[in-house]
Coordinates of C-alpha atoms in Angstrom, one line a residue:
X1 CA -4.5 -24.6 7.8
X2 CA -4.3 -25.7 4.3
X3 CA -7.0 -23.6 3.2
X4 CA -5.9 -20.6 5.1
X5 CA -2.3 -21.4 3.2
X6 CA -4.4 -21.0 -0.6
X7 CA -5.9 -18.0 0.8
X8 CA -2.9 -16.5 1.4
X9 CA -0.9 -17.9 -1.8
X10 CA -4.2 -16.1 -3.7
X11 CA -3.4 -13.3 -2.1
X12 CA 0.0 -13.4 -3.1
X13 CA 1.5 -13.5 0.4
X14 CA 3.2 -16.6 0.6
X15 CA 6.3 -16.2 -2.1
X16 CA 6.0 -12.1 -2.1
X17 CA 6.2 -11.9 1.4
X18 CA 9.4 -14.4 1.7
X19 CA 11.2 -12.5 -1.5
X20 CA 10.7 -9.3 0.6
X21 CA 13.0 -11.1 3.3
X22 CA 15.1 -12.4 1.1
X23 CA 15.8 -9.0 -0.2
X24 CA 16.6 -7.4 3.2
X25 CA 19.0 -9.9 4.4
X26 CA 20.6 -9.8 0.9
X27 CA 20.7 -5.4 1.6
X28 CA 22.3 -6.5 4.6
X29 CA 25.4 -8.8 3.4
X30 CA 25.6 -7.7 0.0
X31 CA 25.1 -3.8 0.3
X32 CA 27.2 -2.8 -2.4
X33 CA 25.0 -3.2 -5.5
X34 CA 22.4 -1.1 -4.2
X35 CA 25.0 1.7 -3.6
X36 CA 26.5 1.6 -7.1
X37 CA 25.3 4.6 -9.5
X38 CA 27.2 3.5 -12.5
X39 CA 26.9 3.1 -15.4
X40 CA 23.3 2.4 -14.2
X41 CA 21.7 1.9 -10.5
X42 CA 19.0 0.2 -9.7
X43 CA 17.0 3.3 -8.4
X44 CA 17.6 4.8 -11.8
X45 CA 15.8 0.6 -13.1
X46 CA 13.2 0.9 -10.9
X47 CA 11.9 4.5 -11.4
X48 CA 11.0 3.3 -14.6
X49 CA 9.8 0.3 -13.6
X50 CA 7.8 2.1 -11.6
X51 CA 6.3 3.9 -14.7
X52 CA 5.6 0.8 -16.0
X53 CA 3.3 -0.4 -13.2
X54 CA 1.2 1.9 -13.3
X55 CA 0.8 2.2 -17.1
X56 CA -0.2 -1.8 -17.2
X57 CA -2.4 -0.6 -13.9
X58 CA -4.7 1.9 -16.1
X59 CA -4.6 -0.8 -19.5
X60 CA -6.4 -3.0 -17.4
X61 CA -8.6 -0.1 -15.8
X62 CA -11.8 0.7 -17.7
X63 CA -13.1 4.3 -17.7
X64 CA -16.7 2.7 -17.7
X65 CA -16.1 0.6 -14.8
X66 CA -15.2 3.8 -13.0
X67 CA -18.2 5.5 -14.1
X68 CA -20.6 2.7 -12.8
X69 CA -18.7 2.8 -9.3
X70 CA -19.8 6.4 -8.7
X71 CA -23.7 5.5 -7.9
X72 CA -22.8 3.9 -4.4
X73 CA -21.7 7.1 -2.9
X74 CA -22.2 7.3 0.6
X75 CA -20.3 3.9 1.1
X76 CA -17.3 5.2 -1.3
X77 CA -17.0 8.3 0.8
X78 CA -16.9 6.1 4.1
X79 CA -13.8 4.7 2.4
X80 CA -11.9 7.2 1.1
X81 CA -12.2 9.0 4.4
X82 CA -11.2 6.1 6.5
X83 CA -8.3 5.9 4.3
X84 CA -7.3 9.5 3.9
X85 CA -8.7 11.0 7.2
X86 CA -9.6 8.8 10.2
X87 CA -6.5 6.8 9.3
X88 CA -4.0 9.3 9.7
X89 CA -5.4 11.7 12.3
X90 CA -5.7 8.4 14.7
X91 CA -1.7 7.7 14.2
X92 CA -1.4 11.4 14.7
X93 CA -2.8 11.4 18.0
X94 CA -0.3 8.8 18.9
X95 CA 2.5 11.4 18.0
X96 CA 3.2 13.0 21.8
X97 CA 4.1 9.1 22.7
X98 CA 6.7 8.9 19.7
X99 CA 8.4 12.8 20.5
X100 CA 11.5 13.1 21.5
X101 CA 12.2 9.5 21.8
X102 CA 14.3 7.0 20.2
X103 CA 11.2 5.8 18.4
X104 CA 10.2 9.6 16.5
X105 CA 11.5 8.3 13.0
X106 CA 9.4 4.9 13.6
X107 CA 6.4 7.1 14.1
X108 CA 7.4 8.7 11.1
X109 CA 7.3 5.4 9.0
X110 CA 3.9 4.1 10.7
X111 CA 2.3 8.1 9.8
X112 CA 3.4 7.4 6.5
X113 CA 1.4 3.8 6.1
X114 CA -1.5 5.9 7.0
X115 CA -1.4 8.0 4.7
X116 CA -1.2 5.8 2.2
X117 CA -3.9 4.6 0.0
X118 CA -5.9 1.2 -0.1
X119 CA -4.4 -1.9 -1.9
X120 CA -6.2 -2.7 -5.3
X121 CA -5.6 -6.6 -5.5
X122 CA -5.8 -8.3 -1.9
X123 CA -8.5 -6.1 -1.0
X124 CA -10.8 -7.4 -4.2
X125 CA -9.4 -10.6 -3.2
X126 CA -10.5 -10.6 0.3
X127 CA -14.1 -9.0 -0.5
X128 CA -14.4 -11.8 -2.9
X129 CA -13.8 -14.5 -0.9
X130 CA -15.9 -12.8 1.8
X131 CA -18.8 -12.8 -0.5
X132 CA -18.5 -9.2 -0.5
X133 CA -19.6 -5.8 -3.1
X134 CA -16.8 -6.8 -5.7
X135 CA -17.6 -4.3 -8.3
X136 CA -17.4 -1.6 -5.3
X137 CA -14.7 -3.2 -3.8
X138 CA -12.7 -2.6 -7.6
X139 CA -13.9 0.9 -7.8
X140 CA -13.0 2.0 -4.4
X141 CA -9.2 0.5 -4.5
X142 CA -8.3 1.9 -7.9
X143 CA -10.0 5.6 -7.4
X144 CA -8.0 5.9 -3.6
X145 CA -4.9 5.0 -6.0
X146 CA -5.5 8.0 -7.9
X147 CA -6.5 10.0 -5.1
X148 CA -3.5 8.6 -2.9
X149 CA -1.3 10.8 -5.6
X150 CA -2.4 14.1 -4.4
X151 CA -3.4 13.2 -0.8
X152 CA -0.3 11.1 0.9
X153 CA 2.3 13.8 -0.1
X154 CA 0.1 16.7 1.5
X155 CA 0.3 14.7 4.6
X156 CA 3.6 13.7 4.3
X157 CA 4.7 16.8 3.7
X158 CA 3.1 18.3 6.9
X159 CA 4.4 16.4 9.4
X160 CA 7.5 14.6 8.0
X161 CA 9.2 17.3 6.1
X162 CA 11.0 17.6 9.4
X163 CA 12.7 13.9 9.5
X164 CA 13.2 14.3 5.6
X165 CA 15.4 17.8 4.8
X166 CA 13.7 20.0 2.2
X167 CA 10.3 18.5 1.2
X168 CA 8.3 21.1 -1.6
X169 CA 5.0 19.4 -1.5
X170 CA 4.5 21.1 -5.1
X171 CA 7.2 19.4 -6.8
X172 CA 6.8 16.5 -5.2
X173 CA 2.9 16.5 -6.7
X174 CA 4.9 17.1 -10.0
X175 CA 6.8 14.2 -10.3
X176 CA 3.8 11.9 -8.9
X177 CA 2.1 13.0 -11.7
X178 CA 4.5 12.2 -14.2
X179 CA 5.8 9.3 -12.7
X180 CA 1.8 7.4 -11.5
X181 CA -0.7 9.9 -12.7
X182 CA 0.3 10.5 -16.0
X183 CA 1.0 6.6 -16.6
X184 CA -2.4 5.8 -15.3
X185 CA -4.2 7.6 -17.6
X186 CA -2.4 7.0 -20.8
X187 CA -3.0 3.5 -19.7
X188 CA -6.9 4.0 -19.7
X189 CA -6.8 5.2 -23.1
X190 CA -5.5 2.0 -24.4
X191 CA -8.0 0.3 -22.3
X192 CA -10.3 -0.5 -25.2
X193 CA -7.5 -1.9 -27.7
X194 CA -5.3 -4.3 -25.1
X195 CA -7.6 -4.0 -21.7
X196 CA -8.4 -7.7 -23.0
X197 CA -4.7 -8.7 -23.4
X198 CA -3.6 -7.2 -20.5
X199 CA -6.4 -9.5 -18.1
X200 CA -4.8 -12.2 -19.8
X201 CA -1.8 -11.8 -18.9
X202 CA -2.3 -10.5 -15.4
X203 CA -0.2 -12.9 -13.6
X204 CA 3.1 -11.9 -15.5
X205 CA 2.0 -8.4 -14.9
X206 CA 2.2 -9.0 -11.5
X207 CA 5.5 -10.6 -10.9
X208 CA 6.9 -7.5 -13.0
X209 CA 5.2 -5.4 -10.6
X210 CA 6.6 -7.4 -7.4
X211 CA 10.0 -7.8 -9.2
X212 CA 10.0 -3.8 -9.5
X213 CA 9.1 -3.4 -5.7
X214 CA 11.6 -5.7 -4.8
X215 CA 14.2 -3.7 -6.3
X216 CA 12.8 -1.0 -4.1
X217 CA 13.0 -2.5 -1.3
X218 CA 16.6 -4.0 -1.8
X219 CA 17.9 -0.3 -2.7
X220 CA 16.4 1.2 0.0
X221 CA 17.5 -0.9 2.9
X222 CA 20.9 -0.8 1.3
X223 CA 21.1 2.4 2.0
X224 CA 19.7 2.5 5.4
X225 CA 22.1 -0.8 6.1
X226 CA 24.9 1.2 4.9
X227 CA 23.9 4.3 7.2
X228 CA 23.5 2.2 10.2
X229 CA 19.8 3.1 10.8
X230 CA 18.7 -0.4 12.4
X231 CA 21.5 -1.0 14.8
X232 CA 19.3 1.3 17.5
X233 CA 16.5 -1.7 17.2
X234 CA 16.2 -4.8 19.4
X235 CA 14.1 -8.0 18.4
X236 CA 11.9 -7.3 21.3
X237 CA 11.2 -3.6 19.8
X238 CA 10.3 -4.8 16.5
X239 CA 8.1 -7.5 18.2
X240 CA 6.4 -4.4 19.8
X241 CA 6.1 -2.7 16.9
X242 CA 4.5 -5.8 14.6
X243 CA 2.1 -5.8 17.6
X244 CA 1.3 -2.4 17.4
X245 CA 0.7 -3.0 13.3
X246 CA -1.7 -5.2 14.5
X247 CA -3.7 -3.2 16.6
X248 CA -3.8 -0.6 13.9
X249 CA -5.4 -3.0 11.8
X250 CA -7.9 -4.0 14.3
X251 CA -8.6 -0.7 15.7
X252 CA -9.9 0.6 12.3
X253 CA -11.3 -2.5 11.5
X254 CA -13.7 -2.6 14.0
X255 CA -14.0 1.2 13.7
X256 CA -14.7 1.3 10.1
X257 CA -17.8 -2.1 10.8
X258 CA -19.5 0.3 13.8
X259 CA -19.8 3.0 11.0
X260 CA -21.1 1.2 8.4
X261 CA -23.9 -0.5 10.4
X262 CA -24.3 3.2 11.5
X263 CA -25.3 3.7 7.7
X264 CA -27.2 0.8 7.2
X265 CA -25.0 -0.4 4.9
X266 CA -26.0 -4.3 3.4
X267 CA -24.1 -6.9 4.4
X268 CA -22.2 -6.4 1.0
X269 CA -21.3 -3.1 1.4
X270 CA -20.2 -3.5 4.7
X271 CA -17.3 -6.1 4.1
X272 CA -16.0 -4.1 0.9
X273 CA -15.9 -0.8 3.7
X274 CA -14.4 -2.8 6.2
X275 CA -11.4 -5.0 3.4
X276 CA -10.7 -1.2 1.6
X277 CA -11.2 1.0 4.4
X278 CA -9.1 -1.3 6.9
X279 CA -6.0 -2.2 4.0
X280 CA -2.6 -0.2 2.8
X281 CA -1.1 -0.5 -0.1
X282 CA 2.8 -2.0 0.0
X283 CA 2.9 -1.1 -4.2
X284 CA 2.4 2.8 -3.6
X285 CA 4.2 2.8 -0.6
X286 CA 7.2 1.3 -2.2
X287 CA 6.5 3.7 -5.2
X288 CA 5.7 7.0 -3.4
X289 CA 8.7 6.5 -1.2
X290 CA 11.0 6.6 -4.3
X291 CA 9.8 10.0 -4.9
X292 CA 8.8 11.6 -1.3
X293 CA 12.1 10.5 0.4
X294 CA 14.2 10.4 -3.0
X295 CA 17.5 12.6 -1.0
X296 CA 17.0 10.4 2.2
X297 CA 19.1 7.6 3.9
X298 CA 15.7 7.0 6.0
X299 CA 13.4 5.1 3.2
X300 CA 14.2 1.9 4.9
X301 CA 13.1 2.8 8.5
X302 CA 10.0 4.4 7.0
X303 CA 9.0 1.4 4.7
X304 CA 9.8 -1.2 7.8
X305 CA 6.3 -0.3 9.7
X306 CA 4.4 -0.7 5.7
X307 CA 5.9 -4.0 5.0
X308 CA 5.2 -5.7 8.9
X309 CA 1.4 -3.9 8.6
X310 CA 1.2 -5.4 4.9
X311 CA 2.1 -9.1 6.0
X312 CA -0.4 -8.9 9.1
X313 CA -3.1 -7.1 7.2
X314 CA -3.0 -10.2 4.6
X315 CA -3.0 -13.0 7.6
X316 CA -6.1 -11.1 9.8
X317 CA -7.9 -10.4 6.5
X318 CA -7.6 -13.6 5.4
X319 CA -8.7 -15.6 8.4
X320 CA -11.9 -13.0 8.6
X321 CA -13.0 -13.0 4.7
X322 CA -13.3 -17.3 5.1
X323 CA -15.0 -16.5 8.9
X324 CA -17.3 -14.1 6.4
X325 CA -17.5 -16.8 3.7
X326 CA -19.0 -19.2 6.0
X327 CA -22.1 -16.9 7.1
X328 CA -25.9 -18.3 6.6
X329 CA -27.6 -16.1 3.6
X330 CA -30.8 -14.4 5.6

């Protein structure tokens, strides 16, 4: 137990993952700072924040790195279309089961998740402690990041436009682009003159990223609190529904390993597939839900199935990267 605990606190679950309840029973008795829009709200704070994130994100990204990544192909294509493809056409199919029930805008939330991209840090995390391809493992999380800009909206915008109002995929692209794109890259330019500074101080970086996510989060369920979105849900329903998180996870999981042995892939290769391919990203979900659902009361029913996946991803994924640890060399 207590090395499954340092697992998990590596992976920045313990703390992170008890803030993120703190912040939703704080949306729920103390709604009112979320709501206020002056002179400043926090949704105006964390849209720059959110800038911010993802400037830091391309300081510490190097361009040469990147370059390197691209002579694995065939495994980095496995990923990216686990992530972008099987993922969301297998929620999809679940659709007819969600229609016309009390459950569609759930579906809607669980769609999104799989549309998503992979998580950059837990998923290196995992793959190194799994003894895993860590330099492929790096290169696959941050290119489905910049990928995940374009990709997630297209989806997003095909089959939740409905739950959302007015949705113009183009625009949306737009603002992505200013708001994560743009940021990225300007950060990989500066890569060479404070990529070195910016490794070492990665930790604070990180607790300004988690600090601006947590604003999210606390605005966003503010707003659904205030709407009355959750009353509809029982304990037993969202029982079901962390159960059905966890299926997801396996479900690909196992999914993503049969394909990879399918390529041949080395050992190596085969846990970074099955960490990126299998993993969602709570930071762009957070992020991309400012922006895709920016005019909705909703955000906090749509980010509910992200954060229970996120949380159960970290506690599977741990427990199977020390299982992975453990295996004999051959």
């Amino acid at each position: 137990m207590k090395k499954l605990l340092a697992v998990l606190s590596k992976a920045g679950f313990d703390g992170f993952l008890l803030m993120i309840g703190t912040m939703i029973l704080l949306a729920y008795f103390l709604p009112q700072p979320g709501l206020v829009k002056e002179p400043v709200s926090l949704e105006e704070i964390a849209n720059i924040g959110v800038s911010f994130i993802f400037l830091f994100y391309g300081v510490r990204l190097s361009l040469e790195k990147l370059k390197n990544g691209l002579a694995n192909w065939k495994m980095h294509i496995v990923v990216q279309l686990t992530t972008f493809l099987f993922f969301p056409l297998m929620v999809l199919a679940s659709r007819p089961l969600f229609a016309g029930t009390d459950f569609e805008l759930l579906w809607s939330g669980i769609f999104f998740l799989a549309a998503l991209p992979s998580t950059v840090s837990s998923s290196v995390v995992m793959v190194s402690i799994a003894r895993g391809n860590i330099p492929a493992a790096i290169f696959n999380a941050s290119i489905s990041s910049l990928i995940g800009v374009l990709v997630t909206p297209l989806w997003v915008g095909l089959f939740i436009a409905s739950a959302t109002g007015d949705f113009d995929v183009r625009e949306i692209i737009i603002k992505l682009f200013l708001q994560v794109l743009l940021p990225v890259i300007i950060g990989i330019s500066f890569n060479s003159r404070f990529g070195a500074i910016a490794e070492k101080y990665k930790k604070q970086l990180k607790r300004f990223d988690q600090a601006i996510i947590l604003t999210i989060i606390y605005s966003s369920f503010c707003k659904s609190f205030s709407e009355h979105l959750f009353e509809g849900f029982t304990a037993l329903e969202l029982a079901g529904l962390a159960a059905g998180m966890l299926t997801l996870f396996f479900t690909v999981f196992l999914c993503v390993g049969l394909i990879s042995r399918l390529f041949g892939f080395s050992v190596e290769d085969r846990i970074t597939v099955l960490f990126c391919g299998s993993k969602k990203s709570l930071v762009h979900g957070t992020v991309m839900s400012k922006v895709l659902f920016q005019h909705s009361t909703i955000t906090g029913i749509v980010l509910l199935p992200l954060m229970l996946y996120h949380a159960l991803q970290l506690i599977a994924a741990s427990i199977i990267a020390q299982r992975l640890a453990r295996r004999k060399e051959v």
